[in-house]
Amino acid sequence: MLRNRRDAFGWGTIALHWSIALLIIGLIVLGYVMTRPDIDPALQFDLFQWHKSFGFTALALSAIRVIWWLANAHPAPVAGLSAFEKRASTITHWLLVGLTITVPMAGWALASTSTLGIPTFFFNRMVIPHLPMEKSAGAEAFWTNAHAILAYGLAALVLLHAAAALYHHFLRRDTVLLRMLRNERRER
Ligand code: HEM
Ligand code: HEM
């Protein structure tokens, strides 16, 4: 089953969820490592290009996910969740979806406003054009800060979100995590 049902996530959602999750966790670690002040400049240049290539991949998949989200039913919450838990998970999911778009867009804006004018090579295959934004040190500093703040905000939210999933699986022993891992119907 590719599409969501009222009681289960389809493979489309599951595949998008875990590939985007993997990419974003990798990008946060890579982003942190490549911006350490003592890093070798040649290695840093390569890591920046990898970061930008995987960042655009995350942006493309996240845009597809937004369309997929709008085009699919949302499975009803697992039975037994309190009103607070339902509200908190809905808000968290909205914020996660929003940040998976705004974080790479802020990265694109920072690369576009940089006075260094370094092109973005997508996996050494093609050049991704810069956004039509004015290049200046001030704009670059603004977008660098915005990108970092949003990215670490996303990291914090992912930690909270993953902790909630593990709490449900190991302590509450419900199907919250299982239904994001396989799409058969499972009621407990
Ligand atoms: C979801 C996707 C992305 C995530 C999670 C992410 C995450 C991060 C993180 C955590 C940092 C380190 C911030 C710091 O400690 O100062 C960083 C830096 C950076 N990111 Fe991203 N990024 C993403 C997408 C992109 C994209 C699409 C681009 C460009 C096209 C980009 C360009 C950069 C650049 C150039 C830096 C270095 C900024 C500096 O000079 O300090 N990122 N990113
Ligand atoms: C960057 C990382 C992540 C992002 C952006 C993210 C985003 C989301 C979003 C938007 C949803 C709502 C359903 C949908 O995909 O449309 C969701 C559901 C879910 N996520 Fe994640 N997620 C991430 C990482 C993780 C991790 C690491 C875990 C587990 C350890 C996890 C477990 C779950 C579970 C169990 C659900 C289903 C919740 C439900 O039944 O309502 N996610 N996630």
PDB file of C-alpha atoms and ligand atoms in Angstrom:
ATOM      1  CA  MET A   1       0.000   0.000   0.000  1.00  0.00           C
ATOM      2  CA  LEU A   2       1.635   3.220  -1.214  1.00  0.00           C
ATOM      3  CA  ARG A   3      -0.837   5.778   0.095  1.00  0.00           C
ATOM      4  CA  ASN A   4      -1.914   6.358   3.700  1.00  0.00           C
ATOM      5  CA  ARG A   5      -5.132   4.829   4.983  1.00  0.00           C
ATOM      6  CA  ARG A   6      -7.257   6.187   7.827  1.00  0.00           C
ATOM      7  CA  ASP A   7      -5.569   3.625  10.125  1.00  0.00           C
ATOM      8  CA  ALA A   8      -2.015   3.305   8.719  1.00  0.00           C
ATOM      9  CA  PHE A   9       0.865   5.133   7.031  1.00  0.00           C
ATOM     10  CA  GLY A  10       1.541   3.943   3.453  1.00  0.00           C
ATOM     11  CA  TRP A  11       5.010   3.137   2.064  1.00  0.00           C
ATOM     12  CA  GLY A  12       5.176   6.569   0.411  1.00  0.00           C
ATOM     13  CA  THR A  13       5.028   8.345   3.788  1.00  0.00           C
ATOM     14  CA  ILE A  14       7.272   5.808   5.506  1.00  0.00           C
ATOM     15  CA  ALA A  15       9.993   5.959   2.810  1.00  0.00           C
ATOM     16  CA  LEU A  16       9.896   9.783   2.735  1.00  0.00           C
ATOM     17  CA  HIS A  17       9.909  10.021   6.547  1.00  0.00           C
ATOM     18  CA  TRP A  18      13.000   7.857   7.098  1.00  0.00           C
ATOM     19  CA  SER A  19      15.035   9.087   4.127  1.00  0.00           C
ATOM     20  CA  ILE A  20      14.445  12.745   5.095  1.00  0.00           C
ATOM     21  CA  ALA A  21      15.167  11.922   8.776  1.00  0.00           C
ATOM     22  CA  LEU A  22      18.475  10.235   7.889  1.00  0.00           C
ATOM     23  CA  LEU A  23      19.524  13.083   5.595  1.00  0.00           C
ATOM     24  CA  ILE A  24      18.687  15.770   8.129  1.00  0.00           C
ATOM     25  CA  ILE A  25      20.428  14.105  11.055  1.00  0.00           C
ATOM     26  CA  GLY A  26      23.516  13.621   8.819  1.00  0.00           C
ATOM     27  CA  LEU A  27      23.350  17.263   7.656  1.00  0.00           C
ATOM     28  CA  ILE A  28      23.222  18.586  11.216  1.00  0.00           C
ATOM     29  CA  VAL A  29      26.299  16.549  12.217  1.00  0.00           C
ATOM     30  CA  LEU A  30      28.124  17.497   8.982  1.00  0.00           C
ATOM     31  CA  GLY A  31      27.142  21.181   9.404  1.00  0.00           C
ATOM     32  CA  TYR A  32      28.556  21.210  12.923  1.00  0.00           C
ATOM     33  CA  VAL A  33      31.799  19.406  11.982  1.00  0.00           C
ATOM     34  CA  MET A  34      32.546  21.498   8.877  1.00  0.00           C
ATOM     35  CA  THR A  35      32.183  24.830  10.717  1.00  0.00           C
ATOM     36  CA  ARG A  36      34.746  24.034  13.444  1.00  0.00           C
ATOM     37  CA  PRO A  37      37.386  26.807  13.391  1.00  0.00           C
ATOM     38  CA  ASP A  38      40.426  24.469  13.325  1.00  0.00           C
ATOM     39  CA  ILE A  39      39.352  22.478  10.223  1.00  0.00           C
ATOM     40  CA  ASP A  40      41.705  22.196   7.203  1.00  0.00           C
ATOM     41  CA  PRO A  41      40.451  24.716   4.542  1.00  0.00           C
ATOM     42  CA  ALA A  42      40.648  22.221   1.612  1.00  0.00           C
ATOM     43  CA  LEU A  43      38.659  19.627   3.558  1.00  0.00           C
ATOM     44  CA  GLN A  44      36.234  22.360   4.622  1.00  0.00           C
ATOM     45  CA  PHE A  45      35.608  23.353   0.983  1.00  0.00           C
ATOM     46  CA  ASP A  46      34.779  19.720   0.064  1.00  0.00           C
ATOM     47  CA  LEU A  47      32.545  19.255   3.109  1.00  0.00           C
ATOM     48  CA  PHE A  48      30.669  22.488   2.290  1.00  0.00           C
ATOM     49  CA  GLN A  49      29.967  21.148  -1.229  1.00  0.00           C
ATOM     50  CA  TRP A  50      28.771  17.788   0.144  1.00  0.00           C
ATOM     51  CA  HIS A  51      26.631  19.636   2.695  1.00  0.00           C
ATOM     52  CA  LYS A  52      25.046  21.792  -0.005  1.00  0.00           C
ATOM     53  CA  SER A  53      24.417  18.773  -2.314  1.00  0.00           C
ATOM     54  CA  PHE A  54      22.778  16.696   0.426  1.00  0.00           C
ATOM     55  CA  GLY A  55      20.996  19.856   1.662  1.00  0.00           C
ATOM     56  CA  PHE A  56      19.366  20.318  -1.756  1.00  0.00           C
ATOM     57  CA  THR A  57      18.454  16.619  -1.810  1.00  0.00           C
ATOM     58  CA  ALA A  58      16.747  17.095   1.585  1.00  0.00           C
ATOM     59  CA  LEU A  59      14.957  20.195   0.260  1.00  0.00           C
ATOM     60  CA  ALA A  60      13.679  18.347  -2.849  1.00  0.00           C
ATOM     61  CA  LEU A  61      12.444  15.357  -0.816  1.00  0.00           C
ATOM     62  CA  SER A  62      10.851  17.673   1.766  1.00  0.00           C
ATOM     63  CA  ALA A  63       8.994  19.554  -0.968  1.00  0.00           C
ATOM     64  CA  ILE A  64       7.728  16.214  -2.330  1.00  0.00           C
ATOM     65  CA  ARG A  65       6.693  15.293   1.223  1.00  0.00           C
ATOM     66  CA  VAL A  66       4.636  18.476   1.592  1.00  0.00           C
ATOM     67  CA  ILE A  67       2.733  17.611  -1.607  1.00  0.00           C
ATOM     68  CA  TRP A  68       2.387  13.989  -0.446  1.00  0.00           C
ATOM     69  CA  TRP A  69       1.137  15.232   2.953  1.00  0.00           C
ATOM     70  CA  LEU A  70      -1.538  17.399   1.332  1.00  0.00           C
ATOM     71  CA  ALA A  71      -2.589  14.631  -1.082  1.00  0.00           C
ATOM     72  CA  ASN A  72      -2.950  11.889   1.555  1.00  0.00           C
ATOM     73  CA  ALA A  73      -5.284  11.078   4.412  1.00  0.00           C
ATOM     74  CA  HIS A  74      -3.748  11.512   7.862  1.00  0.00           C
ATOM     75  CA  PRO A  75      -4.100   8.331   9.892  1.00  0.00           C
ATOM     76  CA  ALA A  76      -6.114   8.846  13.084  1.00  0.00           C
ATOM     77  CA  PRO A  77      -3.950   9.006  16.237  1.00  0.00           C
ATOM     78  CA  VAL A  78      -3.187   5.706  17.957  1.00  0.00           C
ATOM     79  CA  ALA A  79      -5.899   4.837  20.483  1.00  0.00           C
ATOM     80  CA  GLY A  80      -5.227   5.826  24.096  1.00  0.00           C
ATOM     81  CA  LEU A  81      -3.457   9.165  23.481  1.00  0.00           C
ATOM     82  CA  SER A  82      -4.536  12.080  25.678  1.00  0.00           C
ATOM     83  CA  ALA A  83      -5.859  15.316  24.140  1.00  0.00           C
ATOM     84  CA  PHE A  84      -2.565  16.977  25.129  1.00  0.00           C
ATOM     85  CA  GLU A  85      -0.498  14.280  23.374  1.00  0.00           C
ATOM     86  CA  LYS A  86      -2.565  14.584  20.194  1.00  0.00           C
ATOM     87  CA  ARG A  87      -2.194  18.369  20.172  1.00  0.00           C
ATOM     88  CA  ALA A  88       1.543  18.244  20.976  1.00  0.00           C
ATOM     89  CA  SER A  89       2.251  15.706  18.214  1.00  0.00           C
ATOM     90  CA  THR A  90       0.246  17.672  15.630  1.00  0.00           C
ATOM     91  CA  ILE A  91       2.101  20.903  16.486  1.00  0.00           C
ATOM     92  CA  THR A  92       5.478  19.101  16.463  1.00  0.00           C
ATOM     93  CA  HIS A  93       4.777  17.513  13.065  1.00  0.00           C
ATOM     94  CA  TRP A  94       3.753  20.864  11.571  1.00  0.00           C
ATOM     95  CA  LEU A  95       6.917  22.492  12.951  1.00  0.00           C
ATOM     96  CA  LEU A  96       9.079  19.621  11.646  1.00  0.00           C
ATOM     97  CA  VAL A  97       7.566  19.854   8.170  1.00  0.00           C
ATOM     98  CA  GLY A  98       7.997  23.674   8.185  1.00  0.00           C
ATOM     99  CA  LEU A  99      11.622  23.478   9.317  1.00  0.00           C
ATOM    100  CA  THR A 100      12.563  20.826   6.744  1.00  0.00           C
ATOM    101  CA  ILE A 101      11.747  23.519   4.145  1.00  0.00           C
ATOM    102  CA  THR A 102      12.930  26.712   5.897  1.00  0.00           C
ATOM    103  CA  VAL A 103      16.328  25.345   7.081  1.00  0.00           C
ATOM    104  CA  PRO A 104      17.603  24.429   3.572  1.00  0.00           C
ATOM    105  CA  MET A 105      16.010  27.599   2.112  1.00  0.00           C
ATOM    106  CA  ALA A 106      17.988  29.659   4.665  1.00  0.00           C
ATOM    107  CA  GLY A 107      21.107  27.670   3.628  1.00  0.00           C
ATOM    108  CA  TRP A 108      20.399  28.508  -0.011  1.00  0.00           C
ATOM    109  CA  ALA A 109      19.934  32.186   0.932  1.00  0.00           C
ATOM    110  CA  LEU A 110      23.264  32.228   2.779  1.00  0.00           C
ATOM    111  CA  ALA A 111      25.108  30.659  -0.174  1.00  0.00           C
ATOM    112  CA  SER A 112      23.357  33.161  -2.503  1.00  0.00           C
ATOM    113  CA  THR A 113      24.178  36.297  -0.479  1.00  0.00           C
ATOM    114  CA  SER A 114      27.808  35.334   0.221  1.00  0.00           C
ATOM    115  CA  THR A 115      30.236  37.903  -1.139  1.00  0.00           C
ATOM    116  CA  LEU A 116      32.621  35.007  -1.960  1.00  0.00           C
ATOM    117  CA  GLY A 117      30.189  34.006  -4.736  1.00  0.00           C
ATOM    118  CA  ILE A 118      31.165  30.296  -4.552  1.00  0.00           C
ATOM    119  CA  PRO A 119      28.933  28.257  -6.901  1.00  0.00           C
ATOM    120  CA  THR A 120      26.996  25.251  -5.568  1.00  0.00           C
ATOM    121  CA  PHE A 121      27.898  22.070  -7.435  1.00  0.00           C
ATOM    122  CA  PHE A 122      25.177  19.447  -7.043  1.00  0.00           C
ATOM    123  CA  PHE A 123      27.237  16.254  -6.541  1.00  0.00           C
ATOM    124  CA  ASN A 124      29.763  17.634  -9.040  1.00  0.00           C
ATOM    125  CA  ARG A 125      27.161  17.164 -11.816  1.00  0.00           C
ATOM    126  CA  MET A 126      25.525  20.553 -12.264  1.00  0.00           C
ATOM    127  CA  VAL A 127      25.608  24.066 -10.849  1.00  0.00           C
ATOM    128  CA  ILE A 128      22.574  25.119  -8.814  1.00  0.00           C
ATOM    129  CA  PRO A 129      21.927  28.828  -9.443  1.00  0.00           C
ATOM    130  CA  HIS A 130      21.924  31.288  -6.573  1.00  0.00           C
ATOM    131  CA  LEU A 131      18.666  32.887  -5.462  1.00  0.00           C
ATOM    132  CA  PRO A 132      18.197  36.407  -6.873  1.00  0.00           C
ATOM    133  CA  MET A 133      19.351  38.155  -3.678  1.00  0.00           C
ATOM    134  CA  GLU A 134      21.809  40.986  -3.173  1.00  0.00           C
ATOM    135  CA  LYS A 135      25.263  39.847  -2.067  1.00  0.00           C
ATOM    136  CA  SER A 136      26.565  41.675   1.014  1.00  0.00           C
ATOM    137  CA  ALA A 137      28.459  40.855   4.195  1.00  0.00           C
ATOM    138  CA  GLY A 138      25.429  41.942   6.264  1.00  0.00           C
ATOM    139  CA  ALA A 139      22.957  39.716   4.388  1.00  0.00           C
ATOM    140  CA  GLU A 140      25.373  36.777   4.509  1.00  0.00           C
ATOM    141  CA  ALA A 141      25.839  37.177   8.285  1.00  0.00           C
ATOM    142  CA  PHE A 142      22.067  37.389   8.771  1.00  0.00           C
ATOM    143  CA  TRP A 143      21.351  34.212   6.762  1.00  0.00           C
ATOM    144  CA  THR A 144      24.300  32.364   8.322  1.00  0.00           C
ATOM    145  CA  ASN A 145      22.836  33.049  11.772  1.00  0.00           C
ATOM    146  CA  ALA A 146      19.285  32.280  10.663  1.00  0.00           C
ATOM    147  CA  HIS A 147      20.415  28.976   9.093  1.00  0.00           C
ATOM    148  CA  ALA A 148      22.345  27.930  12.227  1.00  0.00           C
ATOM    149  CA  ILE A 149      19.561  28.935  14.678  1.00  0.00           C
ATOM    150  CA  LEU A 150      16.854  27.194  12.625  1.00  0.00           C
ATOM    151  CA  ALA A 151      19.033  24.088  12.086  1.00  0.00           C
ATOM    152  CA  TYR A 152      19.832  23.687  15.800  1.00  0.00           C
ATOM    153  CA  GLY A 153      16.170  24.423  16.630  1.00  0.00           C
ATOM    154  CA  LEU A 154      15.265  21.583  14.243  1.00  0.00           C
ATOM    155  CA  ALA A 155      17.847  19.349  15.962  1.00  0.00           C
ATOM    156  CA  ALA A 156      16.245  20.044  19.363  1.00  0.00           C
ATOM    157  CA  LEU A 157      12.775  19.289  18.008  1.00  0.00           C
ATOM    158  CA  VAL A 158      14.000  16.052  16.394  1.00  0.00           C
ATOM    159  CA  LEU A 159      15.442  14.959  19.757  1.00  0.00           C
ATOM    160  CA  LEU A 160      12.107  15.653  21.445  1.00  0.00           C
ATOM    161  CA  HIS A 161      10.187  13.913  18.643  1.00  0.00           C
ATOM    162  CA  ALA A 162      12.461  10.814  18.676  1.00  0.00           C
ATOM    163  CA  ALA A 163      12.332  10.672  22.498  1.00  0.00           C
ATOM    164  CA  ALA A 164       8.515  10.718  22.329  1.00  0.00           C
ATOM    165  CA  ALA A 165       8.548   7.889  19.745  1.00  0.00           C
ATOM    166  CA  LEU A 166      10.893   5.774  21.897  1.00  0.00           C
ATOM    167  CA  TYR A 167       8.839   6.541  25.027  1.00  0.00           C
ATOM    168  CA  HIS A 168       5.716   5.256  23.264  1.00  0.00           C
ATOM    169  CA  HIS A 169       7.485   2.156  22.028  1.00  0.00           C
ATOM    170  CA  PHE A 170       9.381   1.052  25.118  1.00  0.00           C
ATOM    171  CA  LEU A 171       7.351   2.476  28.019  1.00  0.00           C
ATOM    172  CA  ARG A 172       3.799   2.850  26.754  1.00  0.00           C
ATOM    173  CA  ARG A 173       4.207  -0.203  24.458  1.00  0.00           C
ATOM    174  CA  ASP A 174       1.744   1.134  21.884  1.00  0.00           C
ATOM    175  CA  THR A 175       1.973   1.089  18.058  1.00  0.00           C
ATOM    176  CA  VAL A 176       3.131   4.706  17.501  1.00  0.00           C
ATOM    177  CA  LEU A 177       6.659   3.736  16.339  1.00  0.00           C
ATOM    178  CA  LEU A 178       5.676   0.428  14.702  1.00  0.00           C
ATOM    179  CA  ARG A 179       3.198   2.064  12.360  1.00  0.00           C
ATOM    180  CA  MET A 180       5.939   4.385  11.073  1.00  0.00           C
ATOM    181  CA  LEU A 181       8.139   1.318  10.415  1.00  0.00           C
ATOM    182  CA  ARG A 182       5.723  -0.981   8.585  1.00  0.00           C
ATOM    183  CA  ASN A 183       2.334  -0.331   7.102  1.00  0.00           C
ATOM    184  CA  GLU A 184       0.300  -3.376   8.056  1.00  0.00           C
ATOM    185  CA  ARG A 185      -2.697  -2.831  10.301  1.00  0.00           C
ATOM    186  CA  ARG A 186      -1.782  -3.544  13.942  1.00  0.00           C
ATOM    187  CA  GLU A 187      -4.113  -2.789  16.813  1.00  0.00           C
ATOM    188  CA  ARG A 188      -3.253  -3.569  20.417  1.00  0.00           C
TER     189      ARG A 188
HETATM  190  C1  HEM B   1      17.812  20.357   5.966  1.00  0.00           C
HETATM  191  C2  HEM B   1      18.918  20.764   5.434  1.00  0.00           C
HETATM  192  C3  HEM B   1      20.073  21.381   6.183  1.00  0.00           C
HETATM  193  C4  HEM B   1      20.464  21.249   7.496  1.00  0.00           C
HETATM  194  C5  HEM B   1      19.792  20.411   8.596  1.00  0.00           C
HETATM  195  C6  HEM B   1      21.643  22.070   7.674  1.00  0.00           C
HETATM  196  C7  HEM B   1      22.333  22.193   8.872  1.00  0.00           C
HETATM  197  C8  HEM B   1      23.454  22.992   9.064  1.00  0.00           C
HETATM  198  C9  HEM B   1      24.176  23.154  10.304  1.00  0.00           C
HETATM  199  C10 HEM B   1      23.819  22.491  11.642  1.00  0.00           C
HETATM  200  C11 HEM B   1      25.204  24.000  10.084  1.00  0.00           C
HETATM  201  C12 HEM B   1      26.258  24.481  11.111  1.00  0.00           C
HETATM  202  C13 HEM B   1      25.866  25.828  11.679  1.00  0.00           C
HETATM  203  C14 HEM B   1      26.923  26.378  12.629  1.00  0.00           C
HETATM  204  O1  HEM B   1      27.315  25.677  13.578  1.00  0.00           O
HETATM  205  O2  HEM B   1      27.330  27.530  12.437  1.00  0.00           O
HETATM  206  C15 HEM B   1      25.161  24.391   8.690  1.00  0.00           C
HETATM  207  C16 HEM B   1      26.052  25.255   8.072  1.00  0.00           C
HETATM  208  C17 HEM B   1      25.997  25.599   6.742  1.00  0.00           C
HETATM  209  N1  HEM B   1      25.050  25.223   5.818  1.00  0.00           N
HETATM  210 FE1  HEM B   1      23.497  23.954   6.155  1.00  0.00          FE
HETATM  211  N2  HEM B   1      21.943  22.687   6.483  1.00  0.00           N
HETATM  212  C18 HEM B   1      21.006  22.293   5.547  1.00  0.00           C
HETATM  213  C19 HEM B   1      20.934  22.692   4.223  1.00  0.00           C
HETATM  214  C20 HEM B   1      21.802  23.563   3.607  1.00  0.00           C
HETATM  215  C21 HEM B   1      21.717  24.007   2.221  1.00  0.00           C
HETATM  216  C22 HEM B   1      20.631  23.590   1.214  1.00  0.00           C
HETATM  217  C23 HEM B   1      22.762  24.855   2.013  1.00  0.00           C
HETATM  218  C24 HEM B   1      23.180  25.627   0.782  1.00  0.00           C
HETATM  219  C25 HEM B   1      22.737  25.501  -0.391  1.00  0.00           C
HETATM  220  C26 HEM B   1      23.513  24.931   3.257  1.00  0.00           C
HETATM  221  C27 HEM B   1      24.657  25.677   3.427  1.00  0.00           C
HETATM  222  C28 HEM B   1      25.362  25.787   4.599  1.00  0.00           C
HETATM  223  C29 HEM B   1      26.589  26.557   4.725  1.00  0.00           C
HETATM  224  C30 HEM B   1      27.304  27.322   3.600  1.00  0.00           C
HETATM  225  C31 HEM B   1      26.984  26.442   6.083  1.00  0.00           C
HETATM  226  C32 HEM B   1      28.213  27.084   6.739  1.00  0.00           C
HETATM  227  C33 HEM B   1      27.838  28.442   7.295  1.00  0.00           C
HETATM  228  C34 HEM B   1      29.043  29.094   7.928  1.00  0.00           C
HETATM  229  O3  HEM B   1      29.900  29.575   7.164  1.00  0.00           O
HETATM  230  O4  HEM B   1      29.107  29.141   9.152  1.00  0.00           O
HETATM  231  N3  HEM B   1      22.902  24.146   4.204  1.00  0.00           N
HETATM  232  N4  HEM B   1      24.080  23.771   8.098  1.00  0.00           N
HETATM  233  C1  HEM B   2      14.901  14.918  10.964  1.00  0.00           C
HETATM  234  C2  HEM B   2      14.259  13.983  11.526  1.00  0.00           C
HETATM  235  C3  HEM B   2      12.752  13.791  11.522  1.00  0.00           C
HETATM  236  C4  HEM B   2      11.755  14.536  10.955  1.00  0.00           C
HETATM  237  C5  HEM B   2      11.881  15.829  10.153  1.00  0.00           C
HETATM  238  C6  HEM B   2      10.494  13.876  11.266  1.00  0.00           C
HETATM  239  C7  HEM B   2       9.234  14.332  10.880  1.00  0.00           C
HETATM  240  C8  HEM B   2       8.046  13.680  11.113  1.00  0.00           C
HETATM  241  C9  HEM B   2       6.753  14.097  10.631  1.00  0.00           C
HETATM  242  C10 HEM B   2       6.489  15.360   9.831  1.00  0.00           C
HETATM  243  C11 HEM B   2       5.837  13.170  11.023  1.00  0.00           C
HETATM  244  C12 HEM B   2       4.327  13.178  10.704  1.00  0.00           C
HETATM  245  C13 HEM B   2       4.003  12.117   9.673  1.00  0.00           C
HETATM  246  C14 HEM B   2       4.562  12.408   8.286  1.00  0.00           C
HETATM  247  O1  HEM B   2       5.709  12.030   7.946  1.00  0.00           O
HETATM  248  O2  HEM B   2       3.880  13.011   7.482  1.00  0.00           O
HETATM  249  C15 HEM B   2       6.555  12.162  11.757  1.00  0.00           C
HETATM  250  C16 HEM B   2       5.990  11.049  12.319  1.00  0.00           C
HETATM  251  C17 HEM B   2       6.688  10.147  13.079  1.00  0.00           C
HETATM  252  N1  HEM B   2       8.047  10.135  13.351  1.00  0.00           N
HETATM  253 FE1  HEM B   2       9.388  11.415  12.684  1.00  0.00          FE
HETATM  254  N2  HEM B   2      10.758  12.751  12.010  1.00  0.00           N
HETATM  255  C18 HEM B   2      12.134  12.661  12.181  1.00  0.00           C
HETATM  256  C19 HEM B   2      12.841  11.691  12.860  1.00  0.00           C
HETATM  257  C20 HEM B   2      12.262  10.669  13.568  1.00  0.00           C
HETATM  258  C21 HEM B   2      12.969   9.708  14.393  1.00  0.00           C
HETATM  259  C22 HEM B   2      14.507   9.711  14.605  1.00  0.00           C
HETATM  260  C23 HEM B   2      12.021   8.870  14.917  1.00  0.00           C
HETATM  261  C24 HEM B   2      12.162   7.696  15.859  1.00  0.00           C
HETATM  262  C25 HEM B   2      13.127   7.463  16.667  1.00  0.00           C
HETATM  263  C26 HEM B   2      10.730   9.281  14.399  1.00  0.00           C
HETATM  264  C27 HEM B   2       9.532   8.668  14.663  1.00  0.00           C
HETATM  265  C28 HEM B   2       8.306   9.047  14.162  1.00  0.00           C
HETATM  266  C29 HEM B   2       7.077   8.325  14.415  1.00  0.00           C
HETATM  267  C30 HEM B   2       6.930   7.077  15.267  1.00  0.00           C
HETATM  268  C31 HEM B   2       6.055   9.010  13.740  1.00  0.00           C
HETATM  269  C32 HEM B   2       4.548   8.644  13.696  1.00  0.00           C
HETATM  270  C33 HEM B   2       3.787   9.433  14.708  1.00  0.00           C
HETATM  271  C34 HEM B   2       2.287   9.187  14.578  1.00  0.00           C
HETATM  272  O3  HEM B   2       1.871   8.045  14.500  1.00  0.00           O
HETATM  273  O4  HEM B   2       1.555  10.184  14.549  1.00  0.00           O
HETATM  274  N3  HEM B   2      10.918  10.387  13.599  1.00  0.00           N
HETATM  275  N4  HEM B   2       7.901  12.501  11.798  1.00  0.00           N
END
